Short mmCIF file of C-alpha atoms in Angstrom, two decimals:
data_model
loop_
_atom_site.label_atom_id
_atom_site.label_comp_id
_atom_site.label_asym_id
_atom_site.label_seq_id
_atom_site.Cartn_x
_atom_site.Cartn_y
_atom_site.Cartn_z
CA UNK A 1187 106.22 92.10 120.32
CA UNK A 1188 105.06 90.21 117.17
CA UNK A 1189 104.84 91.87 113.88
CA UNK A 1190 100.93 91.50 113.87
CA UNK A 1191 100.99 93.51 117.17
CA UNK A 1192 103.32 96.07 116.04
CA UNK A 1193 100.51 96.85 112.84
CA UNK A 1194 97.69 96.89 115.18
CA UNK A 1195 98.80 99.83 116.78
CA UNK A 1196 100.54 101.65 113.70
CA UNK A 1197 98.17 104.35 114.01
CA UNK A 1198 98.66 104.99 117.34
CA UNK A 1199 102.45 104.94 116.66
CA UNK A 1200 102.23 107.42 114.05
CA UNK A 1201 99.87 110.05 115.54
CA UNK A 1202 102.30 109.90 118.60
CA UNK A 1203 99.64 108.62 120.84
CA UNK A 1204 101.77 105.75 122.38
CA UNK A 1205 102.91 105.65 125.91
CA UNK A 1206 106.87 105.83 126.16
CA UNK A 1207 107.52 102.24 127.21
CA UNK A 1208 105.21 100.49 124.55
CA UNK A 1209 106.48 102.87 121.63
CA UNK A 1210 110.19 101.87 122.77
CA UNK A 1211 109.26 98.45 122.20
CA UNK A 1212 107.83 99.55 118.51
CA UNK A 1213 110.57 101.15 117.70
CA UNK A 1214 112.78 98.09 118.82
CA UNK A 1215 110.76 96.08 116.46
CA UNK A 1216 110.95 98.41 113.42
CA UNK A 1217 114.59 98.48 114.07
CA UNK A 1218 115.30 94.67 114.10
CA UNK A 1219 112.38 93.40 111.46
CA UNK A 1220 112.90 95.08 108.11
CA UNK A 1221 109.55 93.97 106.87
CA UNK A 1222 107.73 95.51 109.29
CA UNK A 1223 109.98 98.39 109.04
CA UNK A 1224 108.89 98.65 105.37
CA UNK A 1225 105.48 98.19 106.49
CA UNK A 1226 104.99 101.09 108.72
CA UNK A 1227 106.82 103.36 106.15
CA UNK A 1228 103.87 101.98 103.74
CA UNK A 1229 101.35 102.98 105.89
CA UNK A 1230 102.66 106.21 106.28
CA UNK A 1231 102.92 106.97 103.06
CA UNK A 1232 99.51 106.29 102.35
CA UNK A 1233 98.44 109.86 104.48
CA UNK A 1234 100.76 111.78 102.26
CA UNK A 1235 99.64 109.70 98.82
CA UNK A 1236 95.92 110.19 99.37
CA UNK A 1237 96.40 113.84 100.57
CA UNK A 1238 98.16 114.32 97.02
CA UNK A 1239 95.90 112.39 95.22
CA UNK A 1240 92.84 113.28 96.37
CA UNK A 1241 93.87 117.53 95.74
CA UNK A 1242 91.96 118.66 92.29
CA UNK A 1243 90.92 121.66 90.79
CA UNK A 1244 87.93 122.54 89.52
CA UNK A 1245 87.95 123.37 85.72
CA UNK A 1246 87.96 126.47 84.26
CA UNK A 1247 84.47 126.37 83.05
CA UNK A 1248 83.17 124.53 86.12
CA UNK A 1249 84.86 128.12 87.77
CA UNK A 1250 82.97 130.22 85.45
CA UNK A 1251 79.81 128.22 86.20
CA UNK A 1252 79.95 128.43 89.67
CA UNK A 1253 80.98 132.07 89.75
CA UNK A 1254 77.75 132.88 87.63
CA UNK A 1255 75.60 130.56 89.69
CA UNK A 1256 76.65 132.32 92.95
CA UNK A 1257 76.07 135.73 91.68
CA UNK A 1258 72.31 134.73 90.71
CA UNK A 1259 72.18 133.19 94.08
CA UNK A 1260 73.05 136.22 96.01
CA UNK A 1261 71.13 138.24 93.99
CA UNK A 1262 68.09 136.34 94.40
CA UNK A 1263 68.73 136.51 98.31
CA UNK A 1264 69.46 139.99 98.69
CA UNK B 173 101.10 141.59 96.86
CA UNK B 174 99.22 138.19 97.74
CA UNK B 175 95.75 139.06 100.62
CA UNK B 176 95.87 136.69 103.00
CA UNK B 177 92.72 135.16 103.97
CA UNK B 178 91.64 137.41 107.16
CA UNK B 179 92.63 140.51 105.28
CA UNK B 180 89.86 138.85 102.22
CA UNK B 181 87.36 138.28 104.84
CA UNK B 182 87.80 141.40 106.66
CA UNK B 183 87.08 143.16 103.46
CA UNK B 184 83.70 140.67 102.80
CA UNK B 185 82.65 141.59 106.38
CA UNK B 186 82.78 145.44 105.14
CA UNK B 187 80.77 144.60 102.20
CA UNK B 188 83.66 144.43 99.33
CA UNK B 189 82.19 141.69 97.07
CA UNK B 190 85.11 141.19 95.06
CA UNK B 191 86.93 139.38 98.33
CA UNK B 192 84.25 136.98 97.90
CA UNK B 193 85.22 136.22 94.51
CA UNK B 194 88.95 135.77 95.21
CA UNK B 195 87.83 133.65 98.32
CA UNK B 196 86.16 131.20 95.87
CA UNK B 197 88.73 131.43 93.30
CA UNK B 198 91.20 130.11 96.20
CA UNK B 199 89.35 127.69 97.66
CA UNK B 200 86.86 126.25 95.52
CA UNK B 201 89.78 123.64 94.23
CA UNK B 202 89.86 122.26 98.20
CA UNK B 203 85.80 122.53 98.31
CA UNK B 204 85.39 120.21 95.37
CA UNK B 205 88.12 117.64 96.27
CA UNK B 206 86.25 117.58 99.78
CA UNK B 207 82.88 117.05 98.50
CA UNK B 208 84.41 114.65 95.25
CA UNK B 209 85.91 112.23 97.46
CA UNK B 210 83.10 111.85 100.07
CA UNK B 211 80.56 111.56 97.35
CA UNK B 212 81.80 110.27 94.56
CA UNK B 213 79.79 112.32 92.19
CA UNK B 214 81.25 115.36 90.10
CA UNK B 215 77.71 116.81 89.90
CA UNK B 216 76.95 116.28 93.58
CA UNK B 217 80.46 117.73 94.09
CA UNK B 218 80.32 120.49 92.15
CA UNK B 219 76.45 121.53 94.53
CA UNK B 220 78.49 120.75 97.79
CA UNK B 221 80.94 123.55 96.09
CA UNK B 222 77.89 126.04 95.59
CA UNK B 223 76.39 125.39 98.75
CA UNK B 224 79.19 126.10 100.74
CA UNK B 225 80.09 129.12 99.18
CA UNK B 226 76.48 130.83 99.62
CA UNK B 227 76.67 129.53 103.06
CA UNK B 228 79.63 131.38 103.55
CA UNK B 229 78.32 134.48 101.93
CA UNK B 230 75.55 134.90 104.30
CA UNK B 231 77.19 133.54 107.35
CA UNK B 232 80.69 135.65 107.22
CA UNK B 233 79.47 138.03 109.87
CA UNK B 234 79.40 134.90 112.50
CA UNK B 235 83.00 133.80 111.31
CA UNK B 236 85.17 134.90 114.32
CA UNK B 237 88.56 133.81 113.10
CA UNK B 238 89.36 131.83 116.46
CA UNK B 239 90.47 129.21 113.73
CA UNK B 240 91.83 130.05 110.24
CA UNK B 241 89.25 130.96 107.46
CA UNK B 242 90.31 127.59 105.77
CA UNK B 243 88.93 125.37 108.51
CA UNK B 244 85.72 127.12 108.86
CA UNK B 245 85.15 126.56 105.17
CA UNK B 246 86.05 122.75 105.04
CA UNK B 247 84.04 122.02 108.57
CA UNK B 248 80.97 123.87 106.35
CA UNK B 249 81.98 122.04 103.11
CA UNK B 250 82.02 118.75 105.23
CA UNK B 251 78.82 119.01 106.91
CA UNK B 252 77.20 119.97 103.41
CA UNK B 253 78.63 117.13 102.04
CA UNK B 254 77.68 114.84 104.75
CA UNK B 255 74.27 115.85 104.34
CA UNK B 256 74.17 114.90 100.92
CA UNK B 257 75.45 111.61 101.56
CA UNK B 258 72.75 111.09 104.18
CA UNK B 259 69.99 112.05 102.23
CA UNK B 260 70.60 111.56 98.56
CA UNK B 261 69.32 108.04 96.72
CA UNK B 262 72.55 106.05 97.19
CA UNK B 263 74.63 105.04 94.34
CA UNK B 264 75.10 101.27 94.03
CA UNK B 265 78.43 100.62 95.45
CA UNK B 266 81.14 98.29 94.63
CA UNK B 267 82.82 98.20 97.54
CA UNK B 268 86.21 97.38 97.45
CA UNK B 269 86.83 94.77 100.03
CA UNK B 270 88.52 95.61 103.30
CA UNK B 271 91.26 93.90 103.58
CA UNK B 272 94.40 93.42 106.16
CA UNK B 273 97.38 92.25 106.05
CA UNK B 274 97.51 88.32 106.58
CA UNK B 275 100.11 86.90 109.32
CA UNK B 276 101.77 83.42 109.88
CA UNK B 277 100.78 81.46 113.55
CA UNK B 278 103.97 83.08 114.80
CA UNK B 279 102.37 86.49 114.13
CA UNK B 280 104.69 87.08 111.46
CA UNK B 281 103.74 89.16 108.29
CA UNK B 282 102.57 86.14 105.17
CA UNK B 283 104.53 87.86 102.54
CA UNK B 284 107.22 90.26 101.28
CA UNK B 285 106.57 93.76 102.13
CA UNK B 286 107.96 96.29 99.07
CA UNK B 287 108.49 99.58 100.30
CA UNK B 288 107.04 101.91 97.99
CA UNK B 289 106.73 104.99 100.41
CA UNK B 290 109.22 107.01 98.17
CA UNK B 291 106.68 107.16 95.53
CA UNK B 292 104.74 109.69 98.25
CA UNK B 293 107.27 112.20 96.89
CA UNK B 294 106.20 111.76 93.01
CA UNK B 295 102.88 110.77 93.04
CA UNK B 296 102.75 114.38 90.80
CA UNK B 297 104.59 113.02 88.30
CA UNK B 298 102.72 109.67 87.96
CA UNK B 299 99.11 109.89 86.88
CA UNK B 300 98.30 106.72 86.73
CA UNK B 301 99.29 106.12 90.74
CA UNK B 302 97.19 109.19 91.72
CA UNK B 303 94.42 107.94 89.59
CA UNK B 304 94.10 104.51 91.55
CA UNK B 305 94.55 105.89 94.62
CA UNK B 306 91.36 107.91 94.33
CA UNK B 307 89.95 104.64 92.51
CA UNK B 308 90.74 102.90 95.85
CA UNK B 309 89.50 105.43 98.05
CA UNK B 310 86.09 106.03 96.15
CA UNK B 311 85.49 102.16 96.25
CA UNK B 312 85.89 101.95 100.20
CA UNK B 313 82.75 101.48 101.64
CA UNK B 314 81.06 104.97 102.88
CA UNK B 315 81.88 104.13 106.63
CA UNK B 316 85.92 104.35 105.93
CA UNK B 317 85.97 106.65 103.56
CA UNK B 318 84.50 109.39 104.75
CA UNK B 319 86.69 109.24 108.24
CA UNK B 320 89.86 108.63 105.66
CA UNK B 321 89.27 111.75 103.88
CA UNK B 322 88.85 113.75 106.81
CA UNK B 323 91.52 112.60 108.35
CA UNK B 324 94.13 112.46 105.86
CA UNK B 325 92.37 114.67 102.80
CA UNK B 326 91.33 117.17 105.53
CA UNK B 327 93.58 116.92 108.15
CA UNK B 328 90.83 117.04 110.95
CA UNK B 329 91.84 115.46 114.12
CA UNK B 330 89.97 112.50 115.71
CA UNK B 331 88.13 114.53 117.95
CA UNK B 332 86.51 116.64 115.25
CA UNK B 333 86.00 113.75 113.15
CA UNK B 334 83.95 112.00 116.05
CA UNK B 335 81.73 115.32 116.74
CA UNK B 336 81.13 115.27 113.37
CA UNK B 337 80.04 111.75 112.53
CA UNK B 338 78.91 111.61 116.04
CA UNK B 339 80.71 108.33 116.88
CA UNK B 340 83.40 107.79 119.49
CA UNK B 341 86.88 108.64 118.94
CA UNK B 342 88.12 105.09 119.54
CA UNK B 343 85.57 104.39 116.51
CA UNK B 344 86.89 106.77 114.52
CA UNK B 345 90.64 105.63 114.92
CA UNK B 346 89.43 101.65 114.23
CA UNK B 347 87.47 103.25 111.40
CA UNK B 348 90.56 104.93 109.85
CA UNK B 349 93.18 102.40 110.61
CA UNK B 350 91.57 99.60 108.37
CA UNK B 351 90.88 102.24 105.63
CA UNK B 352 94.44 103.12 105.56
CA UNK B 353 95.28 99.30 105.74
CA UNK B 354 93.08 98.94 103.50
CA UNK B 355 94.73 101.47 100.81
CA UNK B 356 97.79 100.31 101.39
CA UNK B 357 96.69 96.53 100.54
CA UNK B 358 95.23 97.78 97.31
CA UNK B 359 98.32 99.90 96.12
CA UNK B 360 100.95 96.86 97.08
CA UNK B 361 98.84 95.11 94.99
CA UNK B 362 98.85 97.75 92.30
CA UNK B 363 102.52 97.84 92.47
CA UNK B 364 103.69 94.44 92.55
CA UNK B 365 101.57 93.20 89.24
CA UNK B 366 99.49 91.67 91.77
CA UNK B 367 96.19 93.29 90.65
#
């Protein structure tokens, strides 16, 4: 298995959704290439970093605005 | 003592208005990030946020808690988001490129690979990092974005994400694997001087 196969299917890999016998042969890749190794740890990593990155909170006047906007709207609607 | 989520909505369900408000308070952080990401406007953002929260108002009584509170929210936030991005005048985009990683004739990767997966653990430390990871993921093109966020902002599985874009699960997978290849071009990048 060549390095450019082993990234092709690194989703796969991850989510589990390999058969036995070709995820064997990934993992004897990963073991003997260190690139790729560091590779699929990248692309890992990038679930957890955008998960993280992508959390924000809405501001405390943005809160108050939306609060008061959702009371009018309710009102208006009941 | 902190109300869990069915114990809020049970009390909505009986009329107690003031769940509502804590149910908003605790999830209107997730709600924004869902519809910030896939639209790439705070104002459009913050009326994805609104929307979903009247829609839960008035649809509470048909919330059956076969899945938890929080996924009934984002599925709602999603599809009001996804609306918006089908209907609204589209923002010129600058789409960042997608790119892959580039391999010799022997199939072997072109260059050095740096292994910057411990910086997953203190990406809330660096603000700078965090900001161009959403800087990368805003300027993917609409297509791989929006299956990246659900995916890995959302945590939906493929299946959902296909039912909800309407595409095929194989789609969605090809979809999200060059988005996250293409992320993790633009950080190397970032993080060897490169860019």
């Amino acid at each position: 298995m060549r390095c450019e196969d082993v990234t092709g299917i690194l989703l796969e890999y991850d989510g589990g959704g390999l058969p036995p016998p070709r995820r064997g042969r990934v993992e004897h890749h990963l073991e003997a290439c260190a690139t790729c190794a560091a590779y699929a740890n990248t692309y890992t990593a990038v679930q957890d970093l955008v998960q993280e990155a992508l959390a924000v909170e809405l501001s405390q006047a943005d809160q108050a605005d939306l609060d008061m906007a959702l009371q009018t709207a309710i009102r208006r609607t009941a | 003592m902190v109300e869990d989520d069915d114990a809020l909505v049970a009390r909505l369900k009986a009329g107690d208005d003031t769940a509502f408000t804590v149910l908003v308070h605790r999830h209107s952080g997730r709600v924004y990030g869902i519809g910030l990401s896939m639209l790439r406007n705070e104002q459009d953002a913050r009326d994805v946020v609104q929307d979903t929260f009247l829609n839960v108002y008035r649809r509470i009584d048909s919330f059956r808690g076969e899945a938890p509170f929080k996924s009934w929210l984002g599925r709602i936030a999603t599809n009001n988001a996804l609306m918006k991005l089908r209907t609204r005048r589209r923002k010129p985009e600058v789409s960042l490129q997608i790119r892959s990683p580039k391999f010799n004739d022997d199939g072997q990767h072109e260059r050095d690979i740096v292994d910057f997966s411990p910086l997953a653990d203190k990406i809330s430390e660096s603000r700078e990092l965090g900001q161009r990871i959403r800087e990368t993921v805003e300027r993917l093109p609409d297509k791989y974005r929006t299956v990246l966020v659900l995916a890995d902002y959302q945590q939906l599985s493929m299946k959902q994400i296909a039912e909800l874009l309407d595409l095929t699960v194989p789609n969605v997978k090809t979809r999200l694997h060059r988005a996250r290849l293409a992320v993790r071009e633009s950080l190397a990048d970032y993080l060897s001087g490169d860019d």
